[in-house]
Coordinates of C-alpha atoms in Angstrom, one line a residue:
M27 CA -142.1 -75.3 11.5
L28 CA -143.7 -72.4 13.0
D29 CA -143.4 -70.6 16.7
L30 CA -146.9 -72.0 17.3
D31 CA -145.6 -75.7 17.4
G32 CA -145.7 -77.2 20.6
D33 CA -141.8 -78.3 21.0
W34 CA -141.0 -74.7 19.7
G35 CA -139.8 -73.7 23.0
S36 CA -137.3 -76.7 23.9
L37 CA -135.5 -75.8 20.6
Q38 CA -131.9 -74.4 20.8
V39 CA -129.4 -73.0 18.5
W40 CA -125.6 -73.6 19.1
R41 CA -123.2 -71.0 18.1
D42 CA -119.7 -71.9 18.7
L43 CA -118.0 -68.6 19.5
D44 CA -114.8 -69.8 20.7
Q45 CA -115.1 -72.4 18.1
D46 CA -114.0 -75.3 20.3
G47 CA -116.5 -77.8 19.4
I48 CA -117.9 -77.5 22.9
A49 CA -121.1 -75.9 23.9
D50 CA -120.1 -74.0 26.8
A51 CA -122.1 -71.6 28.7
G52 CA -123.4 -68.6 26.4
E53 CA -123.4 -70.4 23.4
L54 CA -126.9 -72.1 23.4
S55 CA -129.8 -69.9 22.7
S56 CA -133.6 -70.3 22.2
L57 CA -135.2 -69.6 18.9
D58 CA -137.2 -66.7 20.4
A59 CA -134.1 -65.0 21.5
L60 CA -132.4 -65.3 18.2
G61 CA -135.9 -63.4 16.6
I62 CA -136.4 -66.9 14.8
S63 CA -140.0 -67.4 13.7
R64 CA -140.1 -70.1 11.1
I65 CA -137.5 -73.0 10.2
G66 CA -137.7 -75.1 6.9
V67 CA -137.5 -78.4 7.9
V68 CA -137.5 -80.0 4.5
G69 CA -134.0 -79.9 3.0
S70 CA -133.7 -78.7 -0.9
L71 CA -131.0 -79.1 -3.4
T72 CA -131.2 -76.0 -4.5
N73 CA -130.8 -72.6 -2.9
G74 CA -133.6 -70.2 -3.5
T75 CA -132.5 -67.0 -2.2
G76 CA -129.8 -66.6 -5.2
G77 CA -126.6 -68.3 -3.2
T78 CA -124.8 -71.4 -3.7
Q79 CA -126.4 -74.3 -5.0
A80 CA -126.7 -77.1 -3.3
G81 CA -124.8 -79.9 -4.6
T82 CA -121.8 -77.7 -5.2
T83 CA -118.4 -77.9 -4.0
V84 CA -116.7 -74.6 -2.6
N85 CA -113.2 -74.7 -0.9
G86 CA -113.5 -78.8 -0.9
N87 CA -116.5 -78.4 1.3
L88 CA -119.8 -80.0 -0.3
I89 CA -123.0 -77.9 0.1
A90 CA -125.2 -81.3 0.8
Q91 CA -128.8 -79.6 1.3
S92 CA -130.2 -75.9 1.9
A93 CA -133.1 -75.1 4.0
S94 CA -134.3 -71.5 5.2
F95 CA -135.7 -69.7 8.3
T96 CA -137.3 -66.5 9.0
R97 CA -135.6 -64.3 11.6
E98 CA -136.4 -60.8 12.7
V99 CA -133.9 -58.2 12.2
D100 CA -134.8 -54.3 13.5
G101 CA -138.4 -55.3 13.4
V102 CA -138.2 -56.5 9.5
Q103 CA -138.9 -60.3 9.0
V104 CA -136.1 -61.5 6.9
N105 CA -135.5 -65.0 5.2
R106 CA -132.0 -66.7 5.2
T107 CA -130.3 -70.0 4.2
V108 CA -128.8 -73.0 6.5
G109 CA -127.0 -75.5 5.1
A110 CA -125.7 -79.0 5.6
I111 CA -122.2 -78.9 4.6
D112 CA -119.5 -81.8 4.1
L113 CA -116.5 -80.6 5.2
E114 CA -113.6 -81.8 3.1
S115 CA -111.0 -83.9 5.2
N116 CA -107.7 -85.2 4.4
P117 CA -107.1 -88.4 6.6
F118 CA -103.5 -88.7 5.0
Y119 CA -102.0 -85.4 7.6
R120 CA -103.4 -85.8 10.8
E121 CA -102.1 -84.3 14.1
F122 CA -102.4 -86.4 17.1
T123 CA -102.1 -85.0 20.4
T124 CA -101.7 -87.9 22.8
A125 CA -99.3 -90.7 22.8
V126 CA -100.1 -94.3 22.1
P127 CA -98.0 -96.8 24.4
L128 CA -96.1 -99.3 22.5
T129 CA -95.4 -102.8 23.9
E130 CA -91.8 -104.4 23.3
Q131 CA -93.6 -106.9 21.2
A132 CA -95.2 -104.2 18.9
K133 CA -91.5 -102.4 18.7
A134 CA -90.5 -105.5 17.6
L135 CA -92.8 -105.7 14.6
L136 CA -91.1 -105.3 10.8
R137 CA -90.9 -101.6 10.0
M138 CA -92.2 -100.9 6.4
Q139 CA -91.3 -98.1 4.2
G140 CA -93.5 -96.7 1.8
R141 CA -92.5 -95.7 -1.7

């Protein structure tokens, strides 16, 4: 996808600067504002820039695919890599921030202990 594409101006990049998972004011930027002039839209299972190969697990996170984009940095066109990362999760350990109200009927149910 090039900056000549008809939909180029409607695309935005979200950078979660405060890492709260919510797109806040100032976290969305146009591709032009970031100096991006090309995006590779076909994912690859290998990283041609010498980075970590797709399909590799790093710190428990799977690098599923990678693609490239071109960005202008200090007047020079530079190729960079972006990846689709499947983040590790552990469903056993959870932190619930809201209480679940229990009915009297639910409170009367058996409590089973695991081994």
